XYZ file of C-alpha atoms in Angstrom:
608
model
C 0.000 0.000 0.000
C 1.311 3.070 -1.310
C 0.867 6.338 1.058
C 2.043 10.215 0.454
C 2.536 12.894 2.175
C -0.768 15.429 3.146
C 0.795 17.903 0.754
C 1.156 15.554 -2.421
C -3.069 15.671 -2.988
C -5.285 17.281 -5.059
C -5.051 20.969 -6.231
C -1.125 20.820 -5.479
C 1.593 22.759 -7.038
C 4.957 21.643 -8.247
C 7.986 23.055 -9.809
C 9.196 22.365 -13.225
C 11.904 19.910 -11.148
C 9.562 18.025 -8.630
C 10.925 16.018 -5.869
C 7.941 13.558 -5.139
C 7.698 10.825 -2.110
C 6.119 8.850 -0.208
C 5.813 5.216 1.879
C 5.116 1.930 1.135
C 6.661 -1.481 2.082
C 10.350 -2.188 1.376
C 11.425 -3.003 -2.040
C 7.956 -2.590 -3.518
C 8.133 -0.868 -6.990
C 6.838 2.357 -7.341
C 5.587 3.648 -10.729
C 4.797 6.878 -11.532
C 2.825 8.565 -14.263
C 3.100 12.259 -15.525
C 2.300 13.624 -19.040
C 2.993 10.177 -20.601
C 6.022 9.878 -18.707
C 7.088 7.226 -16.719
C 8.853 7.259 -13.314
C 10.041 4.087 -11.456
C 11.394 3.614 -8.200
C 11.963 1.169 -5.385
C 11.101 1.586 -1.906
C 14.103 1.281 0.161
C 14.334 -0.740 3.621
C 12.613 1.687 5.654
C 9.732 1.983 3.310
C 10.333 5.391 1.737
C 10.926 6.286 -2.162
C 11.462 8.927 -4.184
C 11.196 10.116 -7.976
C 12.233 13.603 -9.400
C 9.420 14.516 -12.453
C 10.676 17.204 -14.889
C 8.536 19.122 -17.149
C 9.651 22.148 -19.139
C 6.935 24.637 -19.021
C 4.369 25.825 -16.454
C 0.779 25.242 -16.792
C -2.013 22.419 -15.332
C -3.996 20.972 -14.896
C -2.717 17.653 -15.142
C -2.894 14.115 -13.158
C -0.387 12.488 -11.687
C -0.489 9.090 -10.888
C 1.479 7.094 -7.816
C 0.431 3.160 -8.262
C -3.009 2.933 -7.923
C -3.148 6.605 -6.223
C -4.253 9.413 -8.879
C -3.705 12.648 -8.069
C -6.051 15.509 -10.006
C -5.730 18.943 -11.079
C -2.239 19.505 -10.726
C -0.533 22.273 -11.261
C 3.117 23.337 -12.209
C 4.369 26.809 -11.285
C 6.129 28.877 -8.808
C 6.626 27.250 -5.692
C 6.977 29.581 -2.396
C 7.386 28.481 1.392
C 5.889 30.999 3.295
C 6.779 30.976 7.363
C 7.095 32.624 10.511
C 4.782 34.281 13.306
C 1.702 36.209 13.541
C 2.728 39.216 11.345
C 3.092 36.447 8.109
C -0.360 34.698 9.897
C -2.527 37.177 9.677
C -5.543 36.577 7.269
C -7.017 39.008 4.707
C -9.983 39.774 6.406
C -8.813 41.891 8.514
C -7.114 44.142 5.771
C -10.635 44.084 4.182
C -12.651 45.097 7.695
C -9.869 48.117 8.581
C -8.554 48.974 5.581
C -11.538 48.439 3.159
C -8.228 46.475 1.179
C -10.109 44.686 -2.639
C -8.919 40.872 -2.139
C -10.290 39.752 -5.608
C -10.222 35.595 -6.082
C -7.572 34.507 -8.037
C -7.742 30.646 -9.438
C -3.494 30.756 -10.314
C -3.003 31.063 -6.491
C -2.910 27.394 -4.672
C -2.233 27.410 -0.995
C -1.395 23.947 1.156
C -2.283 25.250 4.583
C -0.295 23.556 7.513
C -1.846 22.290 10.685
C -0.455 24.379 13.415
C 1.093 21.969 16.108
C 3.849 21.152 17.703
C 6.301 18.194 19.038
C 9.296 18.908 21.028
C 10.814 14.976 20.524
C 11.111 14.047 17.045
C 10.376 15.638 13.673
C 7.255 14.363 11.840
C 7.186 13.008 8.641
C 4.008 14.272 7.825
C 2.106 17.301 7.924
C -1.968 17.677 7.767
C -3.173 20.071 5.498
C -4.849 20.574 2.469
C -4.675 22.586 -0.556
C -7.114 25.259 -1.816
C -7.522 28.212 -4.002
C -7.536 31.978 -3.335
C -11.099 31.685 -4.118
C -15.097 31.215 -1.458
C -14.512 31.101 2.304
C -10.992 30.337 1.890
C -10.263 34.001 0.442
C -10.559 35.570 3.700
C -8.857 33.233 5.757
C -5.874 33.039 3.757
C -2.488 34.498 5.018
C -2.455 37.793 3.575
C 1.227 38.728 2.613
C 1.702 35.535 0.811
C -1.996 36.540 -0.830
C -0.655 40.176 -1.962
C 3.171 38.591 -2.830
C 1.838 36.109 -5.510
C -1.089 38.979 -7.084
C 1.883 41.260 -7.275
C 3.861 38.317 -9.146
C 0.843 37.808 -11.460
C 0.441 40.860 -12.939
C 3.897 39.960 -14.754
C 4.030 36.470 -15.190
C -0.048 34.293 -15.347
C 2.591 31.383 -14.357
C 0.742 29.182 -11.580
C 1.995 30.313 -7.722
C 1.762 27.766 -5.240
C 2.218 29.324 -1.863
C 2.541 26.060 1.202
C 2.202 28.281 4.579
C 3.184 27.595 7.677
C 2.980 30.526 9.839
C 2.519 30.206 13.762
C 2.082 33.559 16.073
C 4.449 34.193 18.506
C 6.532 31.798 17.481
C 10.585 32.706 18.253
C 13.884 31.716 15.507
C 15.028 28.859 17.366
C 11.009 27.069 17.610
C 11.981 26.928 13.689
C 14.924 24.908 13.872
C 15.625 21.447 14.765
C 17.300 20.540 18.115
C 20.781 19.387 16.564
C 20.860 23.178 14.779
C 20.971 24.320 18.579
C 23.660 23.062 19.322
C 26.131 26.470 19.859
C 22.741 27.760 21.660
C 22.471 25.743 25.047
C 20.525 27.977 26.401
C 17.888 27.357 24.013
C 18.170 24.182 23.980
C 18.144 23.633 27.591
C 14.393 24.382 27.593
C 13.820 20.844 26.020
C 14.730 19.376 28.692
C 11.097 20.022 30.642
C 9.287 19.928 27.789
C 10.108 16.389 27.093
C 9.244 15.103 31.043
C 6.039 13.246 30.874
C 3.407 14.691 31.715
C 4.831 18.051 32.057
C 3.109 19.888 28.976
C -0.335 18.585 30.329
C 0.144 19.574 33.760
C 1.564 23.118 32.964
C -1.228 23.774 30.499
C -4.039 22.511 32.668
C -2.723 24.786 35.222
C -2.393 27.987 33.457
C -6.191 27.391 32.004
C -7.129 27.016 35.488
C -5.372 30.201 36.432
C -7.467 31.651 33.642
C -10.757 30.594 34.003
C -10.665 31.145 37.931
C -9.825 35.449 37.303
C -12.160 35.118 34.736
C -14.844 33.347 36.675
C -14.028 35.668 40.213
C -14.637 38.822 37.899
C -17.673 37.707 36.514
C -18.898 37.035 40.244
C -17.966 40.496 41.225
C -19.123 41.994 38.672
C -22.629 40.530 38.397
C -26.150 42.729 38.982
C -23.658 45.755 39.292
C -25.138 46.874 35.996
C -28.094 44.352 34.962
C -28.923 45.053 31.403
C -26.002 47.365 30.729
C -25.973 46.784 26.911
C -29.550 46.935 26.580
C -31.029 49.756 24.473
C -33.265 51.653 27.147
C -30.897 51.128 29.845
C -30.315 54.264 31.940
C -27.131 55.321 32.125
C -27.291 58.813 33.624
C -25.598 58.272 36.775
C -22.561 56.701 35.486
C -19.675 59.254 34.530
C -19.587 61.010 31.554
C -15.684 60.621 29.994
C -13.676 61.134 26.778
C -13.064 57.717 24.848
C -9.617 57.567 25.819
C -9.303 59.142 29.225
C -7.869 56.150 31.097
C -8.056 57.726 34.622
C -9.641 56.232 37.090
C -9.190 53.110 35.543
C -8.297 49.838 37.297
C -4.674 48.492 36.220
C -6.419 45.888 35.756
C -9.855 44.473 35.749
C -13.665 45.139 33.946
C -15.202 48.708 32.283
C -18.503 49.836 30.741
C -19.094 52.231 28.115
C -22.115 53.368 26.636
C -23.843 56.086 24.233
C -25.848 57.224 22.119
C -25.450 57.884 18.223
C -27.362 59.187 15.173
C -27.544 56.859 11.943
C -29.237 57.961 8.681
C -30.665 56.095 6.658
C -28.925 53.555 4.158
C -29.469 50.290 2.542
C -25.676 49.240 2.434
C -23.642 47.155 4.287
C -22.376 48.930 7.526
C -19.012 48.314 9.299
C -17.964 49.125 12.560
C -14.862 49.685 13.461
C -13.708 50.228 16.777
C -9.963 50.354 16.976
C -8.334 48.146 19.517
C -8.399 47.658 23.072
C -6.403 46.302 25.855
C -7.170 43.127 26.754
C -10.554 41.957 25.678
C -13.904 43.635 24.454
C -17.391 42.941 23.332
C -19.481 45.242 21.577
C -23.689 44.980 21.349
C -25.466 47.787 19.255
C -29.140 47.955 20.302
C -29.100 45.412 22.567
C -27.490 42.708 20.025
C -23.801 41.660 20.802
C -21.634 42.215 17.296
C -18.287 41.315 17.939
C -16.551 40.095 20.663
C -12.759 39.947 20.802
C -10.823 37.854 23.515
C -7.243 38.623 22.694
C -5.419 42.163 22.565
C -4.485 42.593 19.298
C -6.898 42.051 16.413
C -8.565 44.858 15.453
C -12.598 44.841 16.578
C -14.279 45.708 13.610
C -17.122 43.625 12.001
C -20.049 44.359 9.300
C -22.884 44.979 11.330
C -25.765 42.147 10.789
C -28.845 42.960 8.665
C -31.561 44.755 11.176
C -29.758 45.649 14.012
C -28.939 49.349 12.816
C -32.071 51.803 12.308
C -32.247 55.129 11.197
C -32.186 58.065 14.065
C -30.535 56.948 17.647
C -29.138 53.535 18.271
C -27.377 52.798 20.766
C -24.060 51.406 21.694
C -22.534 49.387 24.558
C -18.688 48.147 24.757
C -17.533 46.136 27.843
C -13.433 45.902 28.288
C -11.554 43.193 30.507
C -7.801 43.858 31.141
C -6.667 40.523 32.086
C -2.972 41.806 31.621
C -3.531 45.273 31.324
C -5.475 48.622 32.449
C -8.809 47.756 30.090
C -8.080 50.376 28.116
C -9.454 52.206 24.625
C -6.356 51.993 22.571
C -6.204 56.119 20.895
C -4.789 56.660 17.673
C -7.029 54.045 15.788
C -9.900 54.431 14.300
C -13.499 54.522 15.896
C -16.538 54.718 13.287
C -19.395 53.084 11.395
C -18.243 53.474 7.655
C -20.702 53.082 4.934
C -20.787 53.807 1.196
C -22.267 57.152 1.930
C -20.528 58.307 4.530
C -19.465 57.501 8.199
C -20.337 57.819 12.123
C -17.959 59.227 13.786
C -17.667 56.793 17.643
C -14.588 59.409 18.928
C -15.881 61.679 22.361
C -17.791 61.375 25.356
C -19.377 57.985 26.516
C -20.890 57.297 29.840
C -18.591 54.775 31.937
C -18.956 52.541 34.716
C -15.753 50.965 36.252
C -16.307 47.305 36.845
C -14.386 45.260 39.770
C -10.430 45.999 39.950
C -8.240 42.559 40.067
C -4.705 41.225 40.602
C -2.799 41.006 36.803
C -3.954 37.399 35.410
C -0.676 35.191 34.892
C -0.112 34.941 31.078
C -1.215 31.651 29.867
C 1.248 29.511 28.739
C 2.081 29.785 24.518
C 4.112 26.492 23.861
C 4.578 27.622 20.336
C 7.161 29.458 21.363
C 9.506 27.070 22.859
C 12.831 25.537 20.563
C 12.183 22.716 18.073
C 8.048 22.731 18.522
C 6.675 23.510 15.241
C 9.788 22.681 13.401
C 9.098 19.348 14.118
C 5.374 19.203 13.442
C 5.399 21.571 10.670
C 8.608 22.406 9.020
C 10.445 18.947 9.121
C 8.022 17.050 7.055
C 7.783 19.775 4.148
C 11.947 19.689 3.965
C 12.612 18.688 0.408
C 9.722 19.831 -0.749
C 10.916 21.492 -4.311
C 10.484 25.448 -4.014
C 11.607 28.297 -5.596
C 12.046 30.660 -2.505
C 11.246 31.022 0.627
C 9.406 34.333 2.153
C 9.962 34.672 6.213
C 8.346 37.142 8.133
C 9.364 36.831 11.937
C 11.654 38.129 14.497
C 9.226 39.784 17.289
C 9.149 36.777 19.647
C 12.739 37.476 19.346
C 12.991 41.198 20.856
C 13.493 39.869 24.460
C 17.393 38.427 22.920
C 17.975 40.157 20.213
C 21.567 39.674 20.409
C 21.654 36.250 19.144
C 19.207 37.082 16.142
C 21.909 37.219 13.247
C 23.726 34.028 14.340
C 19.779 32.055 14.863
C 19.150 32.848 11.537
C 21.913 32.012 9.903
C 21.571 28.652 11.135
C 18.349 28.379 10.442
C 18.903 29.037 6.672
C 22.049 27.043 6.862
C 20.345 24.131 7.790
C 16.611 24.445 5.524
C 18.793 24.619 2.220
C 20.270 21.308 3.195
C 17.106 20.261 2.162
C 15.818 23.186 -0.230
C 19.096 23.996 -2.187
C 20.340 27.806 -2.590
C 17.104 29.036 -2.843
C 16.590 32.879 -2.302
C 15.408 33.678 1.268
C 13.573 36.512 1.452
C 12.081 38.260 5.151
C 11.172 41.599 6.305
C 12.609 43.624 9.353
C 10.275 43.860 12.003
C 7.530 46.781 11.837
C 7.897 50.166 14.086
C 6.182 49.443 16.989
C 6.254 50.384 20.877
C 6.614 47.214 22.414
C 5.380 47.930 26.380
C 7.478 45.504 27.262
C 10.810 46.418 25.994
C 11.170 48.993 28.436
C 12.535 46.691 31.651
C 16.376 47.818 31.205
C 18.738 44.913 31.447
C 22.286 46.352 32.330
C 25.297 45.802 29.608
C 22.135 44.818 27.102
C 20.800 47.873 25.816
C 18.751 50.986 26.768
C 15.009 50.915 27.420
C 13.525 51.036 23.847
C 16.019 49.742 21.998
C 15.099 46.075 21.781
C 13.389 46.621 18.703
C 16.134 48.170 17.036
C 18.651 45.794 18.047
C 16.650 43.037 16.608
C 16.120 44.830 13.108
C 20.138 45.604 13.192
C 20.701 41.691 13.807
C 18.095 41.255 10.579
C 20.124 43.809 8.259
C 23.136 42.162 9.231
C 21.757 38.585 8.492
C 21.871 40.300 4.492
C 25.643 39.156 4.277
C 23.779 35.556 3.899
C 24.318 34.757 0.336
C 20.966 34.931 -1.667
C 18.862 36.463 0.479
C 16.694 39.927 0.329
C 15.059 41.964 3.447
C 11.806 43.504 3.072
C 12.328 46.869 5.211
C 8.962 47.395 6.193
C 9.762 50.157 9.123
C 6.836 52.539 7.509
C 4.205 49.938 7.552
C 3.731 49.319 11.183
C 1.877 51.061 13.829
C 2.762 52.479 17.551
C -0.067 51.358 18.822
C -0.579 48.046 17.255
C 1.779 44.182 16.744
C 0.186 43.295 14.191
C -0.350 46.166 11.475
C -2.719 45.931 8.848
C -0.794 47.291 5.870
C 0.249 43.631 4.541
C -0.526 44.757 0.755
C 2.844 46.818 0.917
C 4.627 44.170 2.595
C 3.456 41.545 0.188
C 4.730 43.874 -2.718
C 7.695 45.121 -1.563
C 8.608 41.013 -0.707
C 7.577 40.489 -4.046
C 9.912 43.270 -5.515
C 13.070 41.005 -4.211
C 11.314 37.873 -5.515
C 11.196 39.283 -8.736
C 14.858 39.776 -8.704
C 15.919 36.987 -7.049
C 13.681 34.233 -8.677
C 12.225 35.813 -11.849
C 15.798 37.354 -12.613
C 14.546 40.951 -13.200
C 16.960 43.628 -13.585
C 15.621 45.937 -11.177
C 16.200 48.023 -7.366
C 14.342 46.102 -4.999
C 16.219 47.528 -1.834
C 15.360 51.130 -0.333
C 18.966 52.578 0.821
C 21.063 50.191 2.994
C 23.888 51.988 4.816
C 27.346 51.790 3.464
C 30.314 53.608 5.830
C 30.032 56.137 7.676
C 33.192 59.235 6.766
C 33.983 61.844 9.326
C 36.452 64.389 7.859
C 37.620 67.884 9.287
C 34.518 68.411 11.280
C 31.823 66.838 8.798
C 30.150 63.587 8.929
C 29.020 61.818 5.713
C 26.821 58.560 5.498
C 26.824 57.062 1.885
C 24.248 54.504 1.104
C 23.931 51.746 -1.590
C 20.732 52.151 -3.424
C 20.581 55.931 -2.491
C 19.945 57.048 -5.714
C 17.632 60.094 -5.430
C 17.827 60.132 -1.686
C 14.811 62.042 -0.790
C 13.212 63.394 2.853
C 9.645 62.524 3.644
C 9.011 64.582 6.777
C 12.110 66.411 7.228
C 15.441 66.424 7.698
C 16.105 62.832 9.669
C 17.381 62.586 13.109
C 21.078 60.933 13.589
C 22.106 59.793 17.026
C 26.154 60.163 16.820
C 27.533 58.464 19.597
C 31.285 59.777 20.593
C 33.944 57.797 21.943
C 32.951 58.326 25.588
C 29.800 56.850 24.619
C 27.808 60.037 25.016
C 24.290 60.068 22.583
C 24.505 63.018 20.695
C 21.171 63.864 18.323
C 21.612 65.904 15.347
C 20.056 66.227 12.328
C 21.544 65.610 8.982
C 20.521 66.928 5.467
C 20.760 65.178 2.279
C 23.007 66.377 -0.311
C 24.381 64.085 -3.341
C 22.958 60.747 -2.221
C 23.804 61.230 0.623
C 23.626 62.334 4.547
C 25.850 65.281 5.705
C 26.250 67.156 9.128
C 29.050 68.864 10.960
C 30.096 67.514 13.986
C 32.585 70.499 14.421
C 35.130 69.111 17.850
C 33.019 65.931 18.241
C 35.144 62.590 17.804
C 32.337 60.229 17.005
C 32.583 56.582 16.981
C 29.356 55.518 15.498
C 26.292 56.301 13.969
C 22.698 55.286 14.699
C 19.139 55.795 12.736
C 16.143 54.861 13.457
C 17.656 53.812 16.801
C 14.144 53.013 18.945
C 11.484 50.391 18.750
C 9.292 53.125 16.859
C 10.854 54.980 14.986
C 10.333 58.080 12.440
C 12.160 57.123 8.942
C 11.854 59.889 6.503
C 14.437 58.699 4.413
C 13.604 57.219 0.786
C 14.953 56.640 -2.636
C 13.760 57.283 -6.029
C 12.164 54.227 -5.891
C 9.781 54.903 -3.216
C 11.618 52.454 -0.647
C 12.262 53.486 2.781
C 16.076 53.038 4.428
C 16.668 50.385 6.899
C 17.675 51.688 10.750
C 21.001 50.690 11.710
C 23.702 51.444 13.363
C 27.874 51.633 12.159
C 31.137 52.557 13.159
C 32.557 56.141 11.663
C 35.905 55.812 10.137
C 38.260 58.862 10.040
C 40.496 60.403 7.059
């Protein structure tokens, strides 16, 4: 009996040079058929074969047939592995509900989508999964940077892109690689060692739900009759305090809140979509009485299209409840706060009435095994190794911020030891998004400052470019303060796209914004030269430069561009090294003629 792989079904996508396997007992012949081709191999003694099929053009469908398995609509085309956390996870919808993004179907995309999972003992040799199109209810689950990297793609070449994702939130570097890859990291390795003691996943997990559902449960306790029938529509809110959207004081640090108020909606026969920015930790939203949304986790956005009926024309009203289970239950400011419709929008920004619920101790985190060494390489990356691909597009690194130190030499590794498997494929990954990470800010002496975790980690990621064949997405200008996981993937998407199209499709063209070269001091004036400067332009002014001197004093000046370039005196100063975009959120105003932003970084100043 002849069995393959999850990702060798139906719907699949190969290259032009297809490595194709599978199990069935030793030294049983294996024949297999491919557009009148034949293919033969032998199992070998532990019951696994292999056959390479070539074809010379793209196209599909076609059948391929394993012994008396036959395998339908099969495609050849562009083959991409697309990995990492929640940033590469994140599905289209969401573009679509905040950003009103078009996410047309598109037939010539394929996707195998991975079972998330994990095993921190041995790699698997399967995966489960199945593949579908960029078409129905798939569309707006799919992961929405590899979605907007393969429609860029096809507007230049119709060729077939099959796109096998494996993205896990939160997931760290080293959860990526296999345990024998750790080996010059024992002290990531080292956390294997409870992870593989029976019973000790179970009884850690049980435990934190517990922890969980108790604070949850002893809030709800507290909290109930203080305001019976709070999100009804005739409920009388008049003695609770009136208070602007975002004024957080008063607040518990952590614990429940109600808001409530009134609004005006004309009348309209189109679909209506609330918006409500995000909040810290939890929320749920009812609008006359009928609960909308309801989000249990910090960082998607709450939006939603508001059902048929609930919505009348005059006053309606709204009711929002917020749980900080980890933080001060909080309206998150600088996002947006509106019903949008086709003719127009209602503005949710103001006063509300509020009613602070029951204050509580912080609730322990739960515990996120997807972020521990080896766990979804096993499950999910081990059994796709081999797999024949023409890339691979990474988008990671934020798990990472807590040690960024070790970033560069992680990911080296990590590439080091997938093209074992892949060949020299390009690599292509983006920098990590501006963002204020609250919990950057606990200063570990001889690390690095408060704030600059962040831009330690995206240093370590321009560094990892002296990997041979690979690209970095800077993506610096697509993040938000206020938000993880930003919903500008369509930019990300292209710009990855940009480097695929150099790397894969062999286009001559600048993919790269400007990437810092040397810094020059000379008689009193400090020059930074850049490769792909050309037309080095300002987008909000002239850019901020920390120098640092060689007591290690900050100083922060700003430069002005002149011939590619960035130029300021210094006058006495003996720097020693230059930084930009030197904090976890930075402001980069600094482009090329080809609309791509400059990657922070920081360099040693040389002297003439």
């Amino acid at each position: 009996m002849v069995k393959l792989p999850a990702f060798f079904s139906d719907g699949m996508v190969i290259a032009k040079e297809a490595k194709i396997w599978g199990w069935a007992s030793p030294a049983q012949k294996i024949t297999v058929g491919f557009l009148n081709e034949i293919y033969e191999a032998t199992a070998d003694g532990d019951g696994r074969f292999h056959v390479t099929l070539i074809t010379p053009e793209y196209g599909g469908p076609y059948i391929v047939t394993v012994n008396e398995i036959t395998l339908r609509d099969v495609y050849v085309g562009r083959v991409w592995l697309c990995g990492g956390s929640s940033n590469m996870e994140e599905p289209t919808s969401r573009g679509q509900l905040v950003r009103g993004e078009d996410v047309p179907e598109d037939m010539r995309i394929r996707v195998f989508q991975g079972e998330r999972g994990h095993d921190f003992n041995v790699p698997a040799r399967d995966i489960k999964g199945e593949w579908h199109t960029a078409s129905g209810w798939f569309l707006a689950y799919m992961n929405a940077v590899p979605y907007f990297f393969a429609q860029d793609l096809l507007e230049r070449d119709p060729s077939p892109i099959g796109l096998i994702c494996i993205p896990v939130g939160g997931t760290t570097i080293e959860g990526w690689m296999p345990e024998e890859a750790l080996g010059a990291f024992p002290e990531y390795a080292g956390k294997l060692v409870n992870l593989r003691k029976p019973g000790w996943i179970e009884r850690t997990q049980t435990e934190s739900d517990w922890r969980t559902t108790i604070w949850k449960e002893t809030l709800e306790i507290k909290d109930k009759g203080r305001v019976e029938g709070w999100h009804m529509e005739d409920y009388d809110d008049s003695q609770w305090d009136s208070k602007m959207l975002f004024d957080n004081a008063g607040l518990p640090r952590h614990g429940s809140v109600w808001l409530r108020r009134k609004f005006d909606m004309p009348a309209t026969n189109s679909p209506v979509t609330l918006r409500f920015g995000r909040v810290e930790n939890s929320v749920t939203v009812y609008i006359n009485g009928v609960e909308v949304v309801s989000i249990n986790y910090m960082f998607p956005p709450c939006a939603c299209v508001i059902p048929d009926g609930v919505l009348k024309e005059g006053e309606n009203s709204i009711a929002v409840r917020i749980v900080g289970e980890s933080h001060s239950p909080t309206v998150v400011a600088g996002k947006e706060y509106a019903l949008i419709f086709p003719e127009g929008r209602v503005e949710l920004n103001g006063k509300w009435q509020r009613r602070t619920g029951t204050a509580m101790p912080m609730c322990q985190p739960e515990v996120y095994l997807f972020s521990n060494p080896c766990g979804v390489y096993n499950y999910m990356l081990a059994p796709l190794l081999g797999y024949s691909i023409d890339g691979v597009i990474w988008s990671q690194g934020e798990a990472n911020t807590a040690n960024p130190q070790d970033y560069k030499d992680l990911f080296t590794t990590f590439v080091k030891h997938i093209r074992k498997y892949f060949g020299e494929v390009p690599v292509i990954y983006t920098q990590i998004a501006n963002y204020v990470d609250p919990y950057s800010y606990n200063f570990i002496e001889g690390f690095g400052a408060p704030g600059e975790y962040w831009a330690i980690l995206r240093e370590q990621q321009r560094l990892c470019l002296e990997i041979p064949n690979t690209a970095m997405a800077v993506t610096i200008d697509c993040g938000e303060h206020n938000d993880l996981h930003p919903t500008d993937k369509k930019t990300v998407g292209k710009r990855m796209a940009l480097h695929a199209r150099r790397l894969a499709y062999g286009e001559d063209i600048v993919s790269d914004g400007p990437m810092v070269e040397r810094a020059l001091h000379q008689g009193g004036r400090l020059t930074i030269f850049f490769k792909h400067g050309e037309g080095l332009w300002e987008k909000y002014g002239h850019p901020l430069i920390d120098v640092v001197d060689m007591e290690g004093a900050v100083h922060r000046l700003y430069a002005a561009v002149w011939n590619n370039a960035l130029n300021m005196f210094v006058g006495n100063m003996n720097p020693a090294a230059v930084r930009f975009g030197w904090v976890d959120c930075p402001v980069v105003p600094l482009y090329n003629a080809y609309g791509l932003p400059a990657s922070p970084f920081e360099i040693e100043v040389t002297h003439t």
